């Protein structure tokens, strides 16, 4: 099977993690490019991970080595960037949420189907060691019959870089 070339777009906290993940942990995938609008960031991460560095998604989708575009950009950009990548024949993995509206999500799904391309939304915790361990305990019945599970996840978000960056983020109650 051909190794899939991956470009990660957006090298903030999540995008940088995705790039490292594709570089070191995903069999059948090869990190070939990283994209960030801040040239120094793209160049630094690209040099560290041995990937081409770009400052626009346009450069990445035109790179013939790229089969998959992983979007870790602000939510309001997901639909336009994913449609752009799909139009260029690239499979797309997008950070959640996939879109800010149901119409946008449906548009992405329709485009991916019409192009016969894969469109995925990243749910990184689904396959984490903690989730796998909990799933195993539940399936074995080690926790008894469950009626309700309540959990708490502590997640650090820098207010300046996350909640204040765009209208959608500012509208959330965090």
N, C-alpha and C. Protein backbone atom coordinates (compact mmCIF):
# COMPACT_ATOMS: atom_id res chain seq x y z
N UNK A 1 0.85 -1.18 0.00
CA UNK A 1 0.00 0.00 0.00
C UNK A 1 0.89 1.24 0.00
N UNK A 2 0.51 2.22 -0.77
CA UNK A 2 1.26 3.48 -0.88
C UNK A 2 1.17 4.27 0.42
N UNK A 3 2.30 4.79 0.83
CA UNK A 3 2.34 5.67 1.99
C UNK A 3 1.67 6.99 1.63
N UNK A 4 0.78 7.48 2.48
CA UNK A 4 0.07 8.72 2.21
C UNK A 4 0.89 9.91 2.68
N UNK A 5 1.05 10.90 1.81
CA UNK A 5 1.74 12.13 2.17
C UNK A 5 0.78 13.08 2.85
N UNK A 6 1.17 13.60 3.99
CA UNK A 6 0.30 14.46 4.80
C UNK A 6 0.88 15.86 4.91
N UNK A 7 -0.01 16.85 4.77
CA UNK A 7 0.34 18.25 5.06
C UNK A 7 -0.53 18.69 6.23
N UNK A 8 0.09 19.23 7.26
CA UNK A 8 -0.64 19.77 8.40
C UNK A 8 -0.70 21.28 8.25
N UNK A 9 -1.92 21.82 8.28
CA UNK A 9 -2.14 23.25 8.09
C UNK A 9 -2.55 23.86 9.43
N UNK A 10 -1.77 24.84 9.89
CA UNK A 10 -2.03 25.48 11.18
C UNK A 10 -1.15 24.84 12.23
N UNK A 11 -0.15 25.55 12.69
CA UNK A 11 0.84 24.96 13.60
C UNK A 11 0.80 25.55 15.00
N UNK A 12 -0.43 25.83 15.46
CA UNK A 12 -0.59 26.22 16.86
C UNK A 12 -0.43 25.00 17.73
N UNK A 13 -0.99 25.03 18.92
CA UNK A 13 -0.83 23.92 19.87
C UNK A 13 -1.30 22.59 19.27
N UNK A 14 -2.49 22.55 18.69
CA UNK A 14 -3.01 21.29 18.14
C UNK A 14 -2.29 20.90 16.86
N UNK A 15 -2.09 21.83 15.97
CA UNK A 15 -1.45 21.51 14.70
C UNK A 15 -0.04 20.99 14.87
N UNK A 16 0.70 21.58 15.79
CA UNK A 16 2.06 21.10 16.05
C UNK A 16 2.03 19.67 16.57
N UNK A 17 1.04 19.37 17.42
CA UNK A 17 0.90 17.99 17.91
C UNK A 17 0.54 17.04 16.78
N UNK A 18 -0.36 17.47 15.91
CA UNK A 18 -0.72 16.62 14.77
C UNK A 18 0.50 16.34 13.90
N UNK A 19 1.29 17.36 13.64
CA UNK A 19 2.48 17.19 12.79
C UNK A 19 3.43 16.17 13.42
N UNK A 20 3.67 16.28 14.71
CA UNK A 20 4.55 15.33 15.39
C UNK A 20 3.95 13.93 15.37
N UNK A 21 2.66 13.85 15.54
CA UNK A 21 1.96 12.56 15.51
C UNK A 21 2.14 11.89 14.15
N UNK A 22 1.89 12.64 13.08
CA UNK A 22 2.05 12.07 11.73
C UNK A 22 3.50 11.70 11.46
N UNK A 23 4.42 12.47 11.97
CA UNK A 23 5.84 12.20 11.76
C UNK A 23 6.28 10.92 12.47
N UNK A 24 5.79 10.71 13.68
CA UNK A 24 6.33 9.66 14.53
C UNK A 24 5.44 8.46 14.81
N UNK A 25 4.12 8.57 14.62
CA UNK A 25 3.26 7.51 15.13
C UNK A 25 2.24 6.94 14.16
N UNK A 26 2.10 7.46 12.99
CA UNK A 26 1.05 6.96 12.09
C UNK A 26 1.68 6.10 11.00
N UNK A 27 1.41 4.80 11.07
CA UNK A 27 1.91 3.90 10.04
C UNK A 27 1.15 4.16 8.75
N UNK A 28 1.85 4.12 7.64
CA UNK A 28 1.21 4.32 6.35
C UNK A 28 1.07 5.78 5.95
N UNK A 29 1.54 6.67 6.82
CA UNK A 29 1.48 8.11 6.52
C UNK A 29 2.87 8.71 6.69
N UNK A 30 3.14 9.72 5.88
CA UNK A 30 4.43 10.42 5.96
C UNK A 30 4.16 11.91 5.97
N UNK A 31 4.65 12.60 6.98
CA UNK A 31 4.52 14.05 7.02
C UNK A 31 5.44 14.64 5.96
N UNK A 32 4.84 15.29 4.96
CA UNK A 32 5.66 15.87 3.88
C UNK A 32 5.67 17.39 3.91
N UNK A 33 4.66 18.00 4.55
CA UNK A 33 4.60 19.47 4.56
C UNK A 33 3.88 19.98 5.79
N UNK A 34 4.30 21.16 6.22
CA UNK A 34 3.61 21.88 7.29
C UNK A 34 3.33 23.29 6.79
N UNK A 35 2.21 23.85 7.26
CA UNK A 35 1.79 25.17 6.78
C UNK A 35 1.42 26.04 7.97
N UNK A 36 1.95 27.24 7.99
CA UNK A 36 1.53 28.23 8.97
C UNK A 36 1.71 29.60 8.33
N UNK A 37 0.80 30.51 8.62
CA UNK A 37 0.90 31.85 8.03
C UNK A 37 2.10 32.62 8.57
N UNK A 38 2.62 32.19 9.71
CA UNK A 38 3.83 32.80 10.25
C UNK A 38 5.02 32.00 9.71
N UNK A 39 5.75 32.61 8.80
CA UNK A 39 6.83 31.90 8.10
C UNK A 39 7.84 31.27 9.05
N UNK A 40 8.22 31.99 10.09
CA UNK A 40 9.22 31.47 11.03
C UNK A 40 8.72 30.21 11.73
N UNK A 41 7.42 30.17 12.04
CA UNK A 41 6.84 28.98 12.68
C UNK A 41 6.88 27.81 11.71
N UNK A 42 6.42 28.03 10.48
CA UNK A 42 6.43 26.96 9.48
C UNK A 42 7.84 26.44 9.26
N UNK A 43 8.79 27.34 9.13
CA UNK A 43 10.17 26.92 8.89
C UNK A 43 10.76 26.17 10.07
N UNK A 44 10.47 26.62 11.27
CA UNK A 44 10.99 25.96 12.46
C UNK A 44 10.45 24.54 12.61
N UNK A 45 9.12 24.40 12.50
CA UNK A 45 8.51 23.08 12.64
C UNK A 45 8.91 22.18 11.46
N UNK A 46 8.93 22.74 10.27
CA UNK A 46 9.36 21.97 9.11
C UNK A 46 10.77 21.44 9.25
N UNK A 47 11.68 22.29 9.71
CA UNK A 47 13.08 21.87 9.90
C UNK A 47 13.18 20.80 10.98
N UNK A 48 12.46 20.99 12.07
CA UNK A 48 12.49 20.02 13.17
C UNK A 48 11.99 18.65 12.73
N UNK A 49 10.95 18.63 11.90
CA UNK A 49 10.31 17.37 11.53
C UNK A 49 10.70 16.86 10.15
N UNK A 50 11.56 17.57 9.47
CA UNK A 50 12.00 17.12 8.15
C UNK A 50 10.92 17.22 7.09
N UNK A 51 10.11 18.26 7.17
CA UNK A 51 9.01 18.46 6.22
C UNK A 51 9.19 19.79 5.50
N UNK A 52 8.62 19.87 4.31
CA UNK A 52 8.59 21.13 3.57
C UNK A 52 7.78 22.14 4.37
N UNK A 53 8.18 23.40 4.35
CA UNK A 53 7.41 24.42 5.07
C UNK A 53 6.78 25.38 4.07
N UNK A 54 5.50 25.66 4.29
CA UNK A 54 4.75 26.58 3.44
C UNK A 54 4.04 27.61 4.31
N UNK A 55 3.64 28.71 3.69
CA UNK A 55 2.88 29.73 4.42
C UNK A 55 1.43 29.84 3.95
N UNK A 56 1.06 29.08 2.92
CA UNK A 56 -0.34 29.09 2.46
C UNK A 56 -0.80 27.67 2.16
N UNK A 57 -2.09 27.45 2.33
CA UNK A 57 -2.66 26.15 2.00
C UNK A 57 -2.54 25.89 0.50
N UNK A 58 -2.56 26.96 -0.29
CA UNK A 58 -2.43 26.83 -1.74
C UNK A 58 -1.14 26.09 -2.11
N UNK A 59 -0.05 26.42 -1.45
CA UNK A 59 1.22 25.75 -1.72
C UNK A 59 1.12 24.26 -1.39
N UNK A 60 0.47 23.94 -0.30
CA UNK A 60 0.36 22.54 0.13
C UNK A 60 -0.49 21.70 -0.82
N UNK A 61 -1.64 22.23 -1.23
CA UNK A 61 -2.51 21.42 -2.09
C UNK A 61 -1.94 21.24 -3.48
N UNK A 62 -1.04 22.12 -3.88
CA UNK A 62 -0.39 21.99 -5.19
C UNK A 62 0.84 21.06 -5.14
N UNK A 63 1.24 20.67 -3.95
CA UNK A 63 2.38 19.76 -3.77
C UNK A 63 1.90 18.34 -4.11
N UNK A 64 2.45 17.75 -5.14
CA UNK A 64 2.00 16.43 -5.61
C UNK A 64 2.27 15.32 -4.60
N UNK A 65 3.14 15.55 -3.65
CA UNK A 65 3.41 14.53 -2.63
C UNK A 65 2.31 14.48 -1.57
N UNK A 66 1.49 15.51 -1.51
CA UNK A 66 0.44 15.61 -0.48
C UNK A 66 -0.82 14.88 -0.95
N UNK A 67 -1.22 13.88 -0.16
CA UNK A 67 -2.47 13.15 -0.41
C UNK A 67 -3.56 13.56 0.57
N UNK A 68 -3.14 13.94 1.77
CA UNK A 68 -4.06 14.26 2.86
C UNK A 68 -3.71 15.62 3.44
N UNK A 69 -4.73 16.45 3.64
CA UNK A 69 -4.54 17.74 4.31
C UNK A 69 -5.21 17.64 5.68
N UNK A 70 -4.44 17.90 6.71
CA UNK A 70 -4.94 17.90 8.08
C UNK A 70 -5.09 19.36 8.51
N UNK A 71 -6.31 19.77 8.80
CA UNK A 71 -6.59 21.17 9.14
C UNK A 71 -6.69 21.36 10.65
N UNK A 72 -5.80 22.15 11.19
CA UNK A 72 -5.81 22.50 12.61
C UNK A 72 -5.80 24.03 12.71
N UNK A 73 -6.67 24.62 11.96
CA UNK A 73 -6.78 26.07 11.85
C UNK A 73 -8.00 26.55 12.64
N UNK A 74 -8.19 27.86 12.79
CA UNK A 74 -9.39 28.33 13.48
C UNK A 74 -10.66 27.77 12.84
N UNK A 75 -11.63 27.48 13.67
CA UNK A 75 -12.86 26.82 13.22
C UNK A 75 -13.53 27.53 12.05
N UNK A 76 -13.55 28.84 12.06
CA UNK A 76 -14.25 29.56 10.99
C UNK A 76 -13.60 29.35 9.63
N UNK A 77 -12.39 28.83 9.58
CA UNK A 77 -11.71 28.56 8.30
C UNK A 77 -11.91 27.13 7.80
N UNK A 78 -12.42 26.25 8.64
CA UNK A 78 -12.48 24.83 8.28
C UNK A 78 -13.21 24.56 6.97
N UNK A 79 -14.40 25.12 6.80
CA UNK A 79 -15.18 24.81 5.60
C UNK A 79 -14.46 25.29 4.34
N UNK A 80 -14.05 26.53 4.31
CA UNK A 80 -13.42 27.04 3.09
C UNK A 80 -12.12 26.31 2.78
N UNK A 81 -11.32 26.03 3.79
CA UNK A 81 -10.06 25.33 3.55
C UNK A 81 -10.28 23.87 3.15
N UNK A 82 -11.22 23.21 3.79
CA UNK A 82 -11.50 21.82 3.44
C UNK A 82 -12.05 21.71 2.03
N UNK A 83 -12.96 22.61 1.66
CA UNK A 83 -13.49 22.60 0.29
C UNK A 83 -12.38 22.81 -0.72
N UNK A 84 -11.47 23.70 -0.41
CA UNK A 84 -10.34 23.99 -1.29
C UNK A 84 -9.47 22.75 -1.47
N UNK A 85 -9.14 22.08 -0.37
CA UNK A 85 -8.32 20.87 -0.45
C UNK A 85 -9.04 19.76 -1.20
N UNK A 86 -10.33 19.59 -0.93
CA UNK A 86 -11.10 18.56 -1.64
C UNK A 86 -11.15 18.85 -3.13
N UNK A 87 -11.31 20.11 -3.49
CA UNK A 87 -11.34 20.49 -4.91
C UNK A 87 -10.04 20.11 -5.60
N UNK A 88 -8.95 20.15 -4.88
CA UNK A 88 -7.64 19.77 -5.43
C UNK A 88 -7.39 18.26 -5.33
N UNK A 89 -8.41 17.50 -4.92
CA UNK A 89 -8.27 16.05 -4.88
C UNK A 89 -7.56 15.51 -3.66
N UNK A 90 -7.55 16.27 -2.58
CA UNK A 90 -6.89 15.83 -1.35
C UNK A 90 -7.91 15.32 -0.35
N UNK A 91 -7.59 14.22 0.33
CA UNK A 91 -8.39 13.76 1.45
C UNK A 91 -8.20 14.79 2.57
N UNK A 92 -9.18 14.90 3.46
CA UNK A 92 -9.12 15.93 4.51
C UNK A 92 -9.43 15.33 5.87
N UNK A 93 -8.57 15.66 6.83
CA UNK A 93 -8.83 15.41 8.25
C UNK A 93 -8.89 16.78 8.90
N UNK A 94 -10.01 17.06 9.55
CA UNK A 94 -10.21 18.40 10.11
C UNK A 94 -10.41 18.31 11.62
N UNK A 95 -9.86 19.27 12.33
CA UNK A 95 -10.08 19.35 13.77
C UNK A 95 -11.57 19.62 14.01
N UNK A 96 -12.04 19.22 15.15
CA UNK A 96 -13.43 19.49 15.49
C UNK A 96 -13.57 20.91 16.03
N UNK A 97 -14.68 21.53 15.84
CA UNK A 97 -15.79 21.08 15.00
C UNK A 97 -15.48 21.25 13.52
N UNK A 98 -16.06 20.40 12.73
CA UNK A 98 -15.81 20.42 11.29
C UNK A 98 -16.26 21.72 10.66
N UNK A 99 -17.33 22.29 11.19
CA UNK A 99 -17.90 23.51 10.61
C UNK A 99 -18.62 24.28 11.71
N UNK A 100 -18.90 25.54 11.44
CA UNK A 100 -19.64 26.34 12.42
C UNK A 100 -21.15 26.22 12.23
N UNK A 101 -21.57 25.64 11.11
CA UNK A 101 -23.00 25.46 10.84
C UNK A 101 -23.25 24.06 10.28
N UNK A 102 -24.47 23.60 10.43
CA UNK A 102 -24.86 22.33 9.84
C UNK A 102 -24.77 22.39 8.32
N UNK A 103 -25.14 23.52 7.75
CA UNK A 103 -25.06 23.67 6.28
C UNK A 103 -23.62 23.53 5.81
N UNK A 104 -22.68 24.10 6.54
CA UNK A 104 -21.28 23.97 6.18
C UNK A 104 -20.80 22.54 6.25
N UNK A 105 -21.20 21.83 7.30
CA UNK A 105 -20.83 20.42 7.44
C UNK A 105 -21.41 19.59 6.29
N UNK A 106 -22.66 19.85 5.96
CA UNK A 106 -23.29 19.12 4.85
C UNK A 106 -22.59 19.41 3.52
N UNK A 107 -22.17 20.64 3.35
CA UNK A 107 -21.46 21.02 2.13
C UNK A 107 -20.15 20.23 2.01
N UNK A 108 -19.42 20.09 3.10
CA UNK A 108 -18.18 19.33 3.09
C UNK A 108 -18.43 17.86 2.78
N UNK A 109 -19.42 17.30 3.42
CA UNK A 109 -19.74 15.88 3.19
C UNK A 109 -20.12 15.65 1.74
N UNK A 110 -20.95 16.53 1.20
CA UNK A 110 -21.37 16.42 -0.20
C UNK A 110 -20.18 16.51 -1.15
N UNK A 111 -19.29 17.46 -0.91
CA UNK A 111 -18.12 17.64 -1.77
C UNK A 111 -17.21 16.41 -1.71
N UNK A 112 -16.97 15.90 -0.52
CA UNK A 112 -16.11 14.72 -0.37
C UNK A 112 -16.71 13.53 -1.10
N UNK A 113 -18.02 13.33 -0.96
CA UNK A 113 -18.68 12.22 -1.66
C UNK A 113 -18.58 12.38 -3.16
N UNK A 114 -18.85 13.58 -3.65
CA UNK A 114 -18.84 13.80 -5.11
C UNK A 114 -17.44 13.62 -5.69
N UNK A 115 -16.41 13.88 -4.90
CA UNK A 115 -15.03 13.74 -5.37
C UNK A 115 -14.45 12.35 -5.04
N UNK A 116 -15.25 11.54 -4.34
CA UNK A 116 -14.80 10.21 -3.89
C UNK A 116 -13.54 10.30 -3.03
N UNK A 117 -13.59 11.25 -2.11
CA UNK A 117 -12.47 11.48 -1.20
C UNK A 117 -12.91 11.25 0.24
N UNK A 118 -11.96 11.01 1.09
CA UNK A 118 -12.25 10.80 2.52
C UNK A 118 -12.24 12.15 3.23
N UNK A 119 -13.21 12.29 4.13
CA UNK A 119 -13.32 13.47 4.99
C UNK A 119 -13.49 12.95 6.41
N UNK A 120 -12.61 13.33 7.30
CA UNK A 120 -12.69 12.87 8.68
C UNK A 120 -12.59 14.02 9.64
N UNK A 121 -13.17 13.81 10.82
CA UNK A 121 -13.08 14.79 11.90
C UNK A 121 -12.28 14.15 13.02
N UNK A 122 -11.30 14.86 13.51
CA UNK A 122 -10.39 14.33 14.52
C UNK A 122 -11.05 14.29 15.89
N UNK A 123 -11.12 13.11 16.45
CA UNK A 123 -11.55 12.91 17.83
C UNK A 123 -10.40 12.20 18.53
N UNK A 124 -9.37 12.96 18.87
CA UNK A 124 -8.10 12.39 19.31
C UNK A 124 -8.21 11.54 20.56
N UNK A 125 -9.12 11.83 21.45
CA UNK A 125 -9.20 11.07 22.69
C UNK A 125 -9.86 9.71 22.51
N UNK A 126 -10.54 9.51 21.40
CA UNK A 126 -11.22 8.24 21.18
C UNK A 126 -10.27 7.05 21.26
N UNK A 127 -9.04 7.24 20.83
CA UNK A 127 -8.08 6.14 20.79
C UNK A 127 -6.94 6.32 21.79
N UNK A 128 -7.12 7.19 22.76
CA UNK A 128 -6.07 7.40 23.76
C UNK A 128 -5.98 6.17 24.66
N UNK A 129 -4.86 6.03 25.34
CA UNK A 129 -4.67 4.91 26.25
C UNK A 129 -5.73 4.90 27.34
N UNK A 130 -6.07 6.08 27.86
CA UNK A 130 -7.07 6.17 28.93
C UNK A 130 -8.44 5.70 28.43
N UNK A 131 -8.83 6.15 27.24
CA UNK A 131 -10.12 5.74 26.69
C UNK A 131 -10.14 4.25 26.39
N UNK A 132 -9.05 3.71 25.86
CA UNK A 132 -8.98 2.28 25.56
C UNK A 132 -9.07 1.45 26.84
N UNK A 133 -8.41 1.91 27.90
CA UNK A 133 -8.46 1.20 29.19
C UNK A 133 -9.86 1.21 29.76
N UNK A 134 -10.51 2.37 29.72
CA UNK A 134 -11.87 2.47 30.22
C UNK A 134 -12.82 1.60 29.41
N UNK A 135 -12.68 1.62 28.09
CA UNK A 135 -13.52 0.78 27.22
C UNK A 135 -13.35 -0.69 27.57
N UNK A 136 -12.12 -1.12 27.80
CA UNK A 136 -11.85 -2.51 28.15
C UNK A 136 -12.51 -2.88 29.48
N UNK A 137 -12.41 -2.01 30.48
CA UNK A 137 -13.04 -2.26 31.77
C UNK A 137 -14.56 -2.39 31.63
N UNK A 138 -15.15 -1.53 30.83
CA UNK A 138 -16.60 -1.56 30.61
C UNK A 138 -17.00 -2.85 29.91
N UNK A 139 -16.29 -3.19 28.83
CA UNK A 139 -16.63 -4.39 28.05
C UNK A 139 -16.47 -5.67 28.86
N UNK A 140 -15.50 -5.71 29.76
CA UNK A 140 -15.28 -6.90 30.60
C UNK A 140 -16.27 -6.95 31.77
N UNK A 141 -17.00 -5.87 31.99
CA UNK A 141 -17.94 -5.83 33.10
C UNK A 141 -17.29 -5.56 34.44
N UNK A 142 -16.04 -5.14 34.44
CA UNK A 142 -15.31 -4.89 35.68
C UNK A 142 -15.89 -3.74 36.50
N UNK A 143 -16.66 -2.90 35.89
CA UNK A 143 -17.25 -1.75 36.60
C UNK A 143 -18.71 -1.98 36.96
N UNK A 144 -19.21 -3.19 36.70
CA UNK A 144 -20.61 -3.49 36.95
C UNK A 144 -21.49 -2.91 35.86
N UNK A 145 -22.79 -2.89 36.13
CA UNK A 145 -23.73 -2.34 35.16
C UNK A 145 -23.73 -0.81 35.30
N UNK A 146 -23.40 -0.15 34.23
CA UNK A 146 -23.30 1.31 34.28
C UNK A 146 -24.61 1.97 33.87
N UNK A 147 -25.00 2.97 34.63
CA UNK A 147 -26.19 3.74 34.32
C UNK A 147 -25.83 5.17 33.92
N UNK A 148 -24.71 5.64 34.42
CA UNK A 148 -24.28 7.00 34.14
C UNK A 148 -22.77 7.08 34.36
N UNK A 149 -22.12 7.75 33.47
CA UNK A 149 -20.70 8.04 33.66
C UNK A 149 -20.55 9.55 33.60
N UNK A 150 -19.89 10.08 34.60
CA UNK A 150 -19.63 11.52 34.62
C UNK A 150 -18.12 11.71 34.67
N UNK A 151 -17.63 12.60 33.85
CA UNK A 151 -16.19 12.81 33.81
C UNK A 151 -15.86 14.29 33.77
N UNK A 152 -14.62 14.57 34.03
CA UNK A 152 -14.14 15.94 33.98
C UNK A 152 -12.80 15.95 33.29
N UNK A 153 -12.65 16.83 32.34
CA UNK A 153 -11.39 16.97 31.62
C UNK A 153 -10.90 18.38 31.84
N UNK A 154 -9.73 18.49 32.38
CA UNK A 154 -9.13 19.81 32.57
C UNK A 154 -8.29 20.10 31.34
N UNK A 155 -8.55 21.22 30.70
CA UNK A 155 -7.88 21.56 29.46
C UNK A 155 -7.47 23.02 29.52
N UNK A 156 -6.22 23.28 29.31
CA UNK A 156 -5.73 24.65 29.36
C UNK A 156 -5.93 25.31 28.01
N UNK A 157 -6.50 26.49 28.04
CA UNK A 157 -6.62 27.29 26.82
C UNK A 157 -6.24 28.72 27.18
N UNK A 158 -5.32 29.24 26.45
CA UNK A 158 -4.89 30.62 26.62
C UNK A 158 -6.00 31.52 26.09
N UNK A 159 -6.59 32.33 26.96
CA UNK A 159 -7.72 33.17 26.55
C UNK A 159 -7.40 34.04 25.35
N UNK A 160 -6.23 34.63 25.35
CA UNK A 160 -5.87 35.54 24.26
C UNK A 160 -5.81 34.83 22.91
N UNK A 161 -5.22 33.64 22.90
CA UNK A 161 -5.05 32.97 21.62
C UNK A 161 -6.24 32.13 21.21
N UNK A 162 -7.12 31.79 22.16
CA UNK A 162 -8.24 30.92 21.80
C UNK A 162 -9.58 31.65 21.81
N UNK A 163 -10.01 32.10 22.97
CA UNK A 163 -11.36 32.64 23.08
C UNK A 163 -11.54 34.00 22.43
N UNK A 164 -10.49 34.75 22.24
CA UNK A 164 -10.64 36.09 21.69
C UNK A 164 -10.31 36.18 20.21
N UNK A 165 -9.97 35.06 19.58
CA UNK A 165 -9.44 35.15 18.22
C UNK A 165 -10.49 35.35 17.14
N UNK A 166 -11.72 34.92 17.36
CA UNK A 166 -12.74 35.12 16.33
C UNK A 166 -14.12 35.15 16.97
N UNK A 167 -15.11 35.52 16.19
CA UNK A 167 -16.47 35.69 16.70
C UNK A 167 -17.04 34.41 17.30
N UNK A 168 -16.82 33.27 16.63
CA UNK A 168 -17.35 32.01 17.15
C UNK A 168 -16.72 31.68 18.50
N UNK A 169 -15.42 31.79 18.60
CA UNK A 169 -14.75 31.48 19.86
C UNK A 169 -15.22 32.42 20.97
N UNK A 170 -15.42 33.68 20.66
CA UNK A 170 -15.88 34.64 21.68
C UNK A 170 -17.30 34.33 22.14
N UNK A 171 -18.08 33.64 21.32
CA UNK A 171 -19.46 33.36 21.69
C UNK A 171 -19.58 32.15 22.61
N UNK A 172 -18.52 31.37 22.76
CA UNK A 172 -18.57 30.18 23.61
C UNK A 172 -18.46 30.56 25.07
N UNK A 173 -19.05 29.76 25.90
CA UNK A 173 -18.90 29.91 27.34
C UNK A 173 -17.87 28.88 27.77
N UNK A 174 -16.68 29.30 28.14
CA UNK A 174 -15.60 28.35 28.42
C UNK A 174 -15.32 28.16 29.86
